[in-house]
XYZ file of C-alpha atoms in Angstrom:
752
model
C -63.716 100.877 6.356
C -64.763 97.346 5.376
C -66.020 95.326 8.358
C -63.995 92.189 9.112
C -66.565 89.453 9.699
C -63.886 86.755 9.801
C -62.997 87.912 13.320
C -65.705 85.639 14.639
C -64.600 82.557 12.774
C -60.869 82.593 13.486
C -58.857 83.765 16.465
C -60.070 85.777 19.460
C -61.653 84.629 22.716
C -64.526 82.979 20.905
C -62.362 80.152 19.541
C -61.242 78.111 22.557
C -60.159 74.443 22.612
C -62.977 72.127 21.546
C -62.761 70.159 24.773
C -63.685 73.322 26.705
C -66.409 74.471 24.325
C -68.382 71.461 23.124
C -71.076 71.672 25.828
C -71.510 75.415 25.433
C -71.563 75.165 21.654
C -74.302 72.518 21.589
C -76.344 74.523 24.070
C -75.944 77.611 21.925
C -77.139 75.738 18.864
C -80.205 74.578 20.789
C -81.035 78.101 21.922
C -80.411 79.595 18.484
C -82.735 76.967 17.022
C -85.444 78.001 19.461
C -84.943 81.640 18.499
C -85.400 80.808 14.838
C -88.451 78.599 15.447
C -90.223 81.068 17.712
C -89.299 84.381 16.084
C -92.208 86.632 15.217
C -90.390 88.363 12.363
C -91.814 86.131 9.651
C -94.109 86.905 6.804
C -97.808 86.359 7.159
C -98.943 83.047 5.710
C -100.174 83.396 2.149
C -102.005 81.164 -0.241
C -99.597 79.691 -2.806
C -101.464 78.053 -5.687
C -99.133 76.598 -8.280
C -98.996 79.790 -10.368
C -97.585 81.584 -7.344
C -95.344 78.739 -6.185
C -91.887 77.554 -7.166
C -93.505 75.463 -9.908
C -93.775 78.709 -11.875
C -89.970 78.529 -12.264
C -89.521 74.892 -13.274
C -88.941 74.048 -16.975
C -90.902 71.248 -18.620
C -87.800 69.078 -19.153
C -86.948 68.891 -15.436
C -85.288 65.677 -14.305
C -86.666 66.012 -10.797
C -88.401 68.523 -8.570
C -89.415 68.523 -4.923
C -90.952 71.281 -2.851
C -92.243 71.816 0.666
C -94.815 74.520 1.322
C -96.695 76.125 4.232
C -93.995 75.317 6.808
C -94.929 78.350 8.917
C -98.590 77.368 8.843
C -97.724 73.819 9.916
C -95.394 75.096 12.641
C -98.114 77.408 13.959
C -100.560 74.502 14.119
C -98.057 72.593 16.225
C -97.105 75.533 18.471
C -100.778 76.288 19.173
C -101.685 72.660 19.875
C -102.463 70.990 23.180
C -99.693 68.520 22.388
C -97.070 71.270 22.365
C -98.438 72.696 25.606
C -98.120 69.250 27.184
C -94.565 68.917 25.916
C -93.701 72.289 27.421
C -95.253 71.270 30.741
C -93.127 68.128 31.047
C -90.828 68.495 34.090
C -87.724 67.486 32.155
C -88.537 69.906 29.331
C -89.260 72.746 31.755
C -86.028 72.077 33.604
C -84.050 71.908 30.349
C -85.562 75.152 29.054
C -84.879 76.931 32.338
C -81.261 75.767 32.335
C -80.828 76.762 28.684
C -82.288 80.213 29.313
C -80.083 80.709 32.366
C -76.992 79.653 30.414
C -77.902 81.931 27.523
C -78.488 84.950 29.727
C -75.853 84.488 32.417
C -73.083 82.138 31.286
C -69.931 84.084 30.367
C -69.015 81.340 27.900
C -71.941 82.478 25.775
C -71.310 86.196 26.038
C -69.431 86.658 22.779
C -71.700 84.299 20.879
C -74.739 86.056 22.367
C -73.341 89.396 21.240
C -72.958 88.004 17.728
C -76.546 86.745 17.655
C -77.873 90.039 19.016
C -76.135 92.184 16.405
C -78.761 93.872 14.164
C -77.349 92.363 10.985
C -77.466 88.863 12.514
C -80.974 89.416 13.833
C -81.860 90.296 10.257
C -80.207 87.048 9.110
C -82.282 85.037 11.594
C -85.426 86.770 10.377
C -84.435 86.053 6.781
C -83.956 82.338 7.518
C -87.320 82.175 9.275
C -88.900 83.935 6.307
C -87.220 81.633 3.784
C -88.430 78.500 5.572
C -91.983 79.787 6.017
C -93.704 79.306 2.700
C -92.018 77.463 -0.155
C -88.638 75.753 -0.480
C -87.637 73.570 -3.408
C -84.867 71.649 -5.134
C -84.753 71.114 -8.893
C -82.511 69.227 -11.291
C -82.336 70.049 -14.992
C -82.337 67.612 -17.909
C -78.552 67.240 -17.695
C -79.016 65.396 -14.402
C -80.628 62.533 -16.313
C -77.948 62.320 -18.994
C -75.168 62.546 -16.402
C -76.588 59.811 -14.194
C -77.277 57.667 -17.258
C -73.710 57.998 -18.540
C -72.171 57.395 -15.113
C -74.470 54.447 -14.415
C -73.790 52.838 -17.791
C -70.056 53.384 -17.425
C -70.118 51.848 -13.956
C -71.913 48.818 -15.385
C -69.333 48.609 -18.172
C -66.423 48.851 -15.722
C -68.031 46.262 -13.448
C -68.559 43.873 -16.342
C -65.025 44.268 -17.694
C -63.395 44.115 -14.258
C -65.563 41.127 -13.365
C -64.272 39.135 -16.325
C -60.717 40.416 -15.904
C -60.773 39.454 -12.238
C -61.864 35.953 -13.141
C -59.059 35.658 -15.690
C -56.541 36.917 -13.140
C -57.794 34.274 -10.740
C -56.984 31.643 -13.355
C -53.565 33.198 -14.071
C -52.797 33.865 -10.439
C -52.379 37.193 -8.581
C -52.104 39.996 -11.119
C -53.253 43.540 -11.732
C -55.667 44.488 -14.488
C -53.962 43.717 -17.801
C -52.963 46.422 -20.272
C -55.655 45.528 -22.800
C -58.370 45.923 -20.165
C -56.939 49.240 -18.946
C -56.879 50.562 -22.494
C -60.463 49.436 -23.050
C -61.665 51.237 -19.903
C -59.719 54.437 -20.627
C -61.068 54.715 -24.161
C -64.621 53.966 -23.073
C -64.292 56.613 -20.347
C -62.948 59.114 -22.891
C -65.931 58.679 -25.198
C -68.438 58.937 -22.374
C -66.732 62.052 -20.992
C -67.248 63.725 -24.370
C -70.987 63.184 -24.025
C -71.116 64.089 -20.332
C -72.854 67.353 -19.452
C -72.513 68.844 -15.996
C -75.870 68.609 -14.175
C -77.632 71.766 -13.094
C -79.103 71.891 -9.588
C -81.162 74.744 -8.157
C -82.346 75.175 -4.579
C -84.650 77.988 -3.647
C -86.861 79.538 -1.006
C -89.623 82.107 -1.323
C -88.746 85.388 0.422
C -90.805 88.473 1.175
C -88.023 91.090 1.233
C -85.508 90.968 -1.621
C -83.593 93.968 -0.265
C -82.983 92.152 3.019
C -81.700 89.131 1.107
C -79.344 91.238 -1.002
C -77.906 92.890 2.113
C -77.089 89.471 3.552
C -75.606 88.294 0.247
C -73.399 91.396 0.277
C -72.214 90.453 3.778
C -71.418 86.968 2.509
C -69.488 88.413 -0.435
C -67.342 90.501 1.921
C -66.684 87.459 4.086
C -65.732 85.310 1.085
C -63.331 87.936 -0.270
C -61.664 88.284 3.133
C -61.392 84.512 3.368
C -59.929 84.353 -0.150
C -57.347 86.995 0.770
C -56.345 85.025 3.859
C -56.012 81.789 1.876
C -53.961 83.577 -0.795
C -51.597 84.908 1.866
C -51.189 81.567 3.633
C -51.174 79.114 0.721
C -49.022 78.939 -2.408
C -51.713 78.536 -5.062
C -51.314 78.810 -8.846
C -54.276 81.214 -8.957
C -55.773 84.030 -6.901
C -58.825 82.697 -4.978
C -60.387 86.174 -5.097
C -60.576 85.906 -8.894
C -63.149 83.145 -8.505
C -65.627 85.516 -6.824
C -67.667 87.985 -8.834
C -70.954 89.825 -9.067
C -72.688 89.091 -12.354
C -75.926 90.207 -13.975
C -77.736 87.078 -15.130
C -81.091 87.472 -16.839
C -81.537 90.924 -15.355
C -80.705 89.982 -11.756
C -77.489 90.432 -9.770
C -75.990 87.161 -8.532
C -72.988 86.463 -6.356
C -70.999 83.953 -8.402
C -68.130 81.612 -7.626
C -66.675 80.231 -10.865
C -64.140 77.446 -11.137
C -62.508 76.525 -14.453
C -60.861 73.185 -15.153
C -57.594 74.786 -16.288
C -56.955 75.896 -12.692
C -56.132 72.311 -11.732
C -52.484 71.301 -12.365
C -53.366 68.480 -14.759
C -49.821 68.336 -16.159
C -48.449 67.464 -12.717
C -51.164 64.866 -12.244
C -50.337 63.327 -15.616
C -46.623 63.098 -14.762
C -47.514 61.071 -11.676
C -49.496 58.542 -13.751
C -46.616 56.119 -14.245
C -48.689 52.995 -14.848
C -50.643 54.199 -17.892
C -50.169 51.906 -20.905
C -48.154 53.588 -23.656
C -50.995 53.033 -26.104
C -53.332 55.026 -23.838
C -51.191 58.159 -23.355
C -52.892 60.028 -26.181
C -56.309 59.045 -24.827
C -55.413 60.273 -21.343
C -54.179 63.580 -22.778
C -57.505 63.944 -24.591
C -59.372 63.240 -21.336
C -57.325 65.853 -19.466
C -57.842 68.335 -22.269
C -61.579 67.806 -21.974
C -61.453 68.379 -18.214
C -59.435 71.576 -18.672
C -62.273 73.009 -20.750
C -64.906 72.224 -18.128
C -66.219 74.841 -15.709
C -68.498 74.936 -12.687
C -70.221 77.924 -11.167
C -72.185 78.463 -7.975
C -74.570 81.415 -7.877
C -76.596 83.039 -5.118
C -79.232 85.682 -5.740
C -82.910 86.591 -5.904
C -85.139 85.735 -8.842
C -88.909 86.322 -8.946
C -89.214 86.512 -5.139
C -87.080 83.384 -4.635
C -83.675 83.169 -3.009
C -81.800 80.869 -5.389
C -78.637 78.819 -4.957
C -77.573 77.127 -8.193
C -74.757 74.810 -9.233
C -74.219 74.469 -12.974
C -71.732 74.640 -15.820
C -72.940 77.995 -17.158
C -75.781 80.530 -17.063
C -78.259 78.351 -18.949
C -79.809 76.963 -15.759
C -80.625 80.397 -14.336
C -81.771 81.665 -17.718
C -84.234 78.780 -18.048
C -86.004 79.306 -14.713
C -89.502 80.653 -15.264
C -89.006 80.850 -19.036
C -90.505 78.849 -21.887
C -92.564 75.697 -21.337
C -93.145 74.902 -17.678
C -93.492 71.545 -15.966
C -96.847 72.443 -14.429
C -98.306 73.076 -17.912
C -97.410 69.646 -19.303
C -99.867 66.778 -19.679
C -97.773 64.623 -17.370
C -98.406 67.063 -14.516
C -102.183 67.134 -15.026
C -102.979 64.677 -12.180
C -101.372 67.009 -9.642
C -102.828 70.179 -11.126
C -106.330 69.053 -10.210
C -105.366 69.470 -6.531
C -103.771 72.915 -6.929
C -106.435 74.680 -4.852
C -105.848 72.455 -1.819
C -103.591 73.548 1.051
C -100.598 71.966 -0.669
C -97.612 71.141 1.572
C -95.457 69.044 -0.761
C -94.977 68.265 -4.439
C -92.637 65.619 -5.883
C -91.714 64.763 -9.447
C -89.182 62.448 -11.117
C -89.117 62.300 -14.910
C -89.664 59.127 -16.922
C -86.085 59.260 -18.202
C -84.497 59.606 -14.761
C -86.767 57.093 -13.033
C -86.139 54.468 -15.708
C -82.406 54.487 -14.962
C -83.021 53.027 -11.514
C -86.477 51.532 -12.077
C -85.579 48.588 -14.309
C -84.168 46.057 -11.858
C -84.692 43.338 -14.456
C -81.999 44.909 -16.628
C -79.537 44.661 -13.736
C -80.515 41.028 -13.165
C -79.927 40.206 -16.828
C -76.525 41.914 -16.776
C -75.496 40.118 -13.593
C -76.337 36.663 -14.954
C -74.661 37.471 -18.276
C -71.505 38.438 -16.375
C -71.584 35.162 -14.480
C -71.945 33.247 -17.733
C -69.045 35.080 -19.400
C -66.656 34.371 -16.551
C -67.391 30.621 -16.508
C -64.448 29.653 -18.771
C -62.041 31.162 -16.257
C -63.452 29.234 -13.298
C -62.115 25.894 -12.216
C -65.303 23.857 -12.535
C -65.916 20.707 -14.586
C -66.698 21.235 -18.253
C -70.050 19.444 -18.042
C -71.284 22.007 -15.493
C -69.843 24.911 -17.488
C -71.816 23.888 -20.563
C -75.090 23.760 -18.644
C -74.451 27.028 -16.806
C -73.484 28.830 -20.021
C -76.880 27.854 -21.396
C -78.948 28.445 -18.258
C -77.576 31.598 -16.612
C -78.533 34.038 -19.404
C -81.934 32.347 -19.744
C -82.531 32.524 -16.000
C -81.666 36.219 -16.017
C -84.090 36.839 -18.888
C -86.898 34.875 -17.222
C -86.457 36.643 -13.890
C -86.297 40.044 -15.586
C -89.643 39.386 -17.277
C -91.250 38.867 -13.865
C -89.945 42.066 -12.260
C -91.735 45.431 -12.464
C -90.259 48.338 -14.420
C -90.754 51.694 -12.701
C -91.080 54.982 -14.543
C -92.205 58.561 -13.933
C -93.116 59.505 -10.347
C -95.479 62.306 -9.420
C -97.259 63.226 -6.229
C -98.537 65.869 -3.867
C -99.985 66.159 -0.374
C -102.012 68.787 1.441
C -103.295 69.800 4.848
C -106.801 68.752 5.887
C -108.882 69.140 9.021
C -107.739 65.714 10.200
C -104.117 65.616 9.044
C -102.574 65.167 5.616
C -103.939 63.736 2.396
C -102.387 63.158 -0.981
C -101.924 61.209 -4.185
C -98.872 59.500 -5.631
C -98.675 58.421 -9.282
C -96.038 55.855 -10.300
C -95.717 54.679 -13.899
C -95.179 50.908 -13.667
C -94.922 48.173 -16.274
C -95.719 44.714 -14.885
C -96.846 46.117 -11.528
C -98.203 42.756 -10.380
C -101.411 44.398 -9.127
C -104.951 43.630 -10.255
C -107.460 46.378 -9.479
C -110.309 45.059 -11.597
C -112.658 44.597 -8.618
C -113.046 45.511 -4.933
C -110.899 43.609 -2.437
C -113.371 41.108 -0.992
C -110.706 39.974 1.458
C -111.128 43.291 3.297
C -114.269 41.729 4.792
C -112.146 39.042 6.503
C -109.548 41.121 8.378
C -111.582 41.705 11.542
C -113.485 44.725 12.760
C -110.541 46.836 13.950
C -107.099 45.468 12.985
C -104.003 47.212 14.291
C -102.431 46.732 10.869
C -103.726 45.338 7.602
C -102.267 45.069 4.125
C -104.527 43.495 1.516
C -103.582 42.999 -2.122
C -104.661 41.226 -5.290
C -101.788 39.986 -7.437
C -101.582 39.111 -11.107
C -100.217 35.639 -11.758
C -97.906 35.612 -14.813
C -99.522 33.761 -17.705
C -96.433 31.604 -18.238
C -95.855 30.729 -14.568
C -96.610 27.015 -15.067
C -94.307 26.803 -18.080
C -91.500 28.528 -16.176
C -91.933 26.199 -13.206
C -91.780 23.129 -15.462
C -88.788 24.508 -17.336
C -86.658 25.241 -14.287
C -87.670 22.090 -12.434
C -86.461 20.151 -15.461
C -83.220 22.157 -15.629
C -82.641 21.674 -11.887
C -83.081 17.921 -12.344
C -80.223 17.928 -14.874
C -77.830 19.387 -12.297
C -78.990 16.964 -9.634
C -78.413 14.037 -12.005
C -74.872 15.221 -12.678
C -74.236 15.692 -8.961
C -75.630 12.267 -8.120
C -73.425 10.702 -10.793
C -70.359 12.368 -9.243
C -71.335 11.277 -5.727
C -72.116 7.764 -6.940
C -68.505 7.343 -7.995
C -67.299 8.372 -4.520
C -70.006 7.160 -2.150
C -71.197 4.027 -3.944
C -74.596 2.829 -5.132
C -76.370 4.000 -1.945
C -76.543 7.555 -3.318
C -78.098 6.404 -6.592
C -80.596 4.239 -4.709
C -81.650 7.160 -2.502
C -82.049 9.500 -5.477
C -84.055 6.919 -7.423
C -86.445 6.725 -4.473
C -86.785 10.504 -4.078
C -87.060 11.402 -7.776
C -90.632 10.072 -8.277
C -91.839 12.393 -5.507
C -91.222 15.522 -7.594
C -93.831 14.794 -10.291
C -96.362 14.076 -7.544
C -95.536 17.371 -5.844
C -95.748 19.194 -9.173
C -99.144 17.631 -9.822
C -100.423 18.884 -6.445
C -99.185 22.406 -7.150
C -100.273 22.613 -10.783
C -103.628 20.832 -10.680
C -104.824 21.581 -7.150
C -103.131 24.419 -5.267
C -102.758 26.783 -8.237
C -106.468 26.693 -9.192
C -107.377 26.685 -5.478
C -105.854 30.161 -5.058
C -106.562 31.512 -8.537
C -108.150 34.686 -7.109
C -104.698 35.676 -5.686
C -105.951 37.966 -2.926
C -103.812 37.883 0.203
C -103.611 39.815 3.445
C -101.204 40.361 6.301
C -103.003 41.442 9.468
C -101.942 42.351 12.995
C -104.860 41.547 15.273
C -105.162 43.105 18.732
C -108.160 41.326 20.253
C -106.483 38.530 22.249
C -106.149 39.690 25.858
C -105.144 38.030 29.108
C -103.808 39.110 32.485
C -101.219 36.336 32.391
C -99.831 34.406 29.408
C -97.402 32.183 31.337
C -97.111 31.103 35.003
C -93.712 32.787 35.244
C -95.376 36.143 34.538
C -96.691 37.977 37.607
C -100.427 38.493 37.011
C -101.326 41.915 35.662
C -103.971 44.110 37.249
C -105.391 44.842 33.794
C -105.793 42.980 30.531
C -102.702 42.797 28.311
C -103.004 42.627 24.531
C -101.020 40.037 22.584
C -100.666 41.432 19.018
C -101.119 38.495 16.674
C -99.857 38.227 13.073
C -102.415 36.678 10.731
C -101.917 35.582 7.113
C -105.055 35.298 4.977
C -105.434 33.962 1.440
C -108.574 34.060 -0.661
C -109.858 30.638 -1.750
C -111.315 29.939 -5.180
C -111.944 26.231 -4.582
C -111.972 24.687 -1.116
C -111.994 21.157 -2.526
C -108.792 21.867 -4.455
C -107.115 23.171 -1.284
C -108.040 20.011 0.616
C -107.012 17.747 -2.260
C -103.735 19.579 -2.839
C -102.739 19.589 0.829
C -103.606 15.886 1.088
C -101.277 15.157 -1.834
C -98.497 17.312 -0.341
C -98.769 15.554 3.024
C -98.637 12.187 1.243
C -95.440 13.225 -0.546
C -93.920 14.380 2.755
C -94.891 11.085 4.415
C -93.141 9.115 1.684
C -90.084 11.372 1.883
C -89.960 10.813 5.638
C -90.150 7.051 5.102
C -87.286 7.178 2.605
C -85.149 9.181 5.031
C -85.933 6.859 7.959
C -85.106 3.800 5.859
C -81.843 5.270 4.585
C -79.930 4.387 7.765
C -80.499 2.958 11.270
C -79.460 6.274 12.806
C -82.140 8.177 10.879
C -84.853 5.793 12.067
C -83.687 6.271 15.636
C -83.434 10.062 15.450
C -86.878 10.555 13.858
C -89.425 9.131 16.318
C -92.512 9.350 14.083
C -93.242 7.396 10.903
C -95.530 9.982 9.281
C -95.808 13.751 9.394
C -97.889 14.649 12.490
C -101.391 15.724 11.512
C -103.157 18.685 13.115
C -106.277 18.323 15.212
C -109.290 18.994 12.995
C -112.149 20.935 14.593
C -115.369 22.127 12.973
C -116.215 25.649 14.131
C -118.720 28.286 13.189
C -117.783 29.358 9.684
C -115.254 26.686 8.715
C -112.725 24.074 9.758
C -109.750 24.588 12.072
C -106.546 22.568 11.787
C -104.411 23.178 14.858
C -101.349 21.813 16.613
C -101.614 21.790 20.399
C -98.433 23.001 22.085
C -96.693 20.613 24.523
C -98.123 20.982 28.069
C -94.641 21.432 29.522
C -94.410 24.841 27.815
C -97.207 26.049 30.125
C -98.280 28.814 27.772
C -101.862 30.034 27.646
C -104.158 27.345 26.251
C -105.515 29.794 23.691
C -102.169 29.810 21.856
C -101.860 27.078 19.226
C -100.401 27.257 15.683
C -103.286 26.695 13.307
C -104.869 27.142 9.909
C -108.526 27.654 9.139
C -110.343 26.907 5.893
C -113.760 27.654 4.485
C -115.175 28.361 1.032
C -113.817 31.931 0.975
C -110.513 32.054 2.862
C -107.513 30.215 4.231
C -106.374 31.785 7.520
C -103.136 31.061 9.408
C -102.301 32.360 12.875
C -101.115 31.367 16.354
C -104.537 31.864 17.955
C -107.488 29.645 16.945
C -110.023 32.156 18.248
C -108.543 34.848 16.004
C -108.604 32.510 13.003
C -112.250 31.674 13.689
C -113.102 35.364 13.924
C -111.592 35.984 10.478
C -114.054 33.503 8.959
C -116.941 35.872 9.618
C -117.559 38.579 7.038
C -117.626 42.089 8.487
C -117.006 45.673 7.432
C -113.829 46.839 9.210
C -113.878 50.223 10.914
C -111.122 51.803 8.859
C -111.082 55.530 8.024
C -109.587 57.055 4.926
C -108.994 55.583 1.455
C -108.502 51.989 2.677
C -111.971 52.061 4.211
C -113.778 52.414 0.870
C -114.735 48.754 0.430
C -116.697 49.319 -2.782
C -113.843 50.779 -4.853
C -111.917 48.469 -7.220
C -108.424 48.264 -5.734
C -105.133 46.494 -6.211
C -104.052 46.992 -2.601
C -105.107 48.675 0.629
C -103.077 49.454 3.731
C -104.135 50.534 7.199
C -102.021 51.234 10.286
C -103.928 52.001 13.492
C -101.093 53.757 15.304
C -103.386 55.021 18.056
C -104.590 51.458 18.603
C -100.988 50.222 18.775
C -100.236 52.845 21.432
C -103.354 51.876 23.398
C -102.268 48.227 23.224
C -98.780 49.102 24.488
C -99.856 51.246 27.462
C -101.003 48.314 29.688
C -97.683 46.579 28.997
C -95.764 49.725 29.982
C -97.761 50.060 33.201
C -97.258 46.342 33.832
C -93.494 46.660 33.362
C -93.282 49.534 35.826
C -95.464 47.679 38.351
C -93.063 44.723 38.217
C -90.131 47.125 38.621
C -91.776 48.710 41.668
C -92.135 45.266 43.240
C -88.574 44.174 42.520
C -86.753 47.470 43.115
C -88.477 49.132 46.047
C -85.343 51.080 46.998
C -85.614 53.050 43.730
C -89.345 53.693 43.999
C -89.136 57.475 43.466
C -87.024 57.126 40.325
C -89.336 54.440 38.936
C -92.461 56.510 39.617
C -90.961 59.575 37.898
C -89.833 57.467 34.941
C -93.299 55.930 34.681
C -95.012 59.310 34.651
C -92.668 60.675 32.004
C -92.913 57.553 29.828
C -96.709 57.363 29.968
C -96.997 61.066 29.157
C -94.704 60.769 26.153
C -96.384 57.596 24.862
C -99.795 59.216 25.255
C -98.595 62.141 23.113
C -97.779 59.679 20.336
C -101.507 59.146 19.935
C -101.594 62.469 18.096
C -100.657 60.303 15.128
C -103.875 58.321 14.699
C -102.907 56.224 11.729
C -102.152 55.868 8.042
C -104.618 54.752 5.372
C -103.928 54.186 1.676
C -105.453 52.551 -1.375
C -103.780 51.757 -4.712
C -105.134 50.931 -8.148
C -104.073 50.840 -11.795
C -105.068 53.814 -13.936
C -103.773 54.379 -17.481
C -100.466 52.640 -16.795
C -99.950 54.284 -13.398
C -100.153 52.779 -9.951
C -102.183 55.484 -8.217
C -101.981 55.645 -4.429
C -104.436 57.760 -2.468
C -103.179 58.159 1.099
C -104.171 59.911 4.287
C -102.079 60.541 7.389
C -104.546 60.963 10.240
C -103.601 63.371 13.025
C -105.413 64.666 16.095
C -104.511 67.087 18.838
C -103.835 65.734 22.299
C -106.873 65.745 24.543
């Protein structure tokens, strides 16, 4: 007699109203999750070099591939760690686990579910899942993924462009639906693209140690699906028998449970009869589209292949037949950078093909299309002809110029592995116009302080035609302003023209300062964003109760390398002069402006010579009563321009020092385009005094809730301290044979 597994998914005592079962159901999920995570019935960890991994299945023309490995090994590291022991010893966790165990063992609401879980066949299923998620899981897309996404993306762009213009025309004509000509254009374009469209093949898999166990569970699933199909057939009036979709098929020598769905099962004729608004000229095209869809098929397969449990979605058997056959991705030249790390304790591998990545990686193409669309809809907009003529000329050019400045991303490839101090890995991204310059070490790394909480340092490439583009678009902008001033002059009188004639000469002066002073002053193009954690006080404002320990004020710092200090000083002097003259023009424009602006020139900062350079700072008004060490400022010397809110931090950045940074970012001698460091442990250490301070204030203000506050403080401090297991993240990037290569390290440590 065939067992009826559907008993547990419909009817019976197990299915009660959701309002009565939601708490028990969530608790059961939690307990079942613990059973899966802590089960001992898993395979012993094994070494999985690429020849023994899922990469041995992946064809060379893959669109994408991603795998995770050594999950059991990583889970064991966590379960055997001091951090996990501390988590288990937390009062709230202990109480929650005790309650969950009591509910699981004694709550009648769980009895039937517990009986299901404890059945031998379901215990085997739990063991199978633990096994499958122990070593190697992956997802793969075949070459049809690329062509499908390309066709859909291009068609979407076509529809957007056509609808964009049609919408503009409708706006001119008044409320209206898409006209017949546009509908016909879209239908015929869709028909042609559908002819070229190939259904993408997707495979997901997991390495298993016992194929017989997997096949027993697949057989159980087949029985369940057939019983479900029989129930649906009895309850629903369908034009086909659902059971006919389910079959067992031998594909490439292996038995696979298959669910096949053919396009002719859908009642397309009924759908077509309901399409009343199709233009008469498009009826034949629609019939051709429906005929194409009728010939399409989709199949889902589940089975074991070369020690992998595989779930595939595809149009036919070609996906399964290609796995592990012919040329493989791992044997291609493009995969060579990752292959050199194959003997490491690999935990993840990622790959996106050049063809797939380029679909989404060229943002410049989208910019060009957007500006072209704007230009094409101009005739339908109600704007003066003189503006339309200028915009028709400028919008496509602006799109082209912007597109030339944006990077184009291509093939992506990377891997990471376990180390004694966390995770390490490499990521390779093909990039055209990356904007990075890795021709030399980042000298600015010597000006970020000894131990920053965060630092990102980069060297950029300035486009060769940047000056020409600036001149071009400043000139074009002036044309629009002249037209606008002429329009306003007719309405507002000669005062507008007078004001513009006074302001206009300021622009060449500003352009001169930028082109001849500030641009050469920062020619090196190294810049840094730093979060400094050295400024400490027990009280930053009188309204703050004094702290019993020093509190850290994390301070953002912006640093720019300086090629010529004299050019910086000259350029800023010219800019301030332009701003002074602009202020004078504004004050003289009306009596109200002179009254509302109390100063005649832009306030100058206080200039102070310090060790290593010159500080320019603005003292905050005394009435703010903030700590005297806080003052917006900029510092300048022959090497750097530093901007921050704390003069003492700015002064410290003048001094050259070797920062104490572990990992790839700490190699100060390597030529790099960028380096990044996050001291997460330092951020946690900086936050702990603030947390203790907050609870001390709460204890003072809410004495009646002292016990609750003390318990909350203990729990919070324990949890925050556990976060220090994540020490930090360090990475370095450089250009290598057209790739942006990023070497990264995620630093971990066990709780003390």
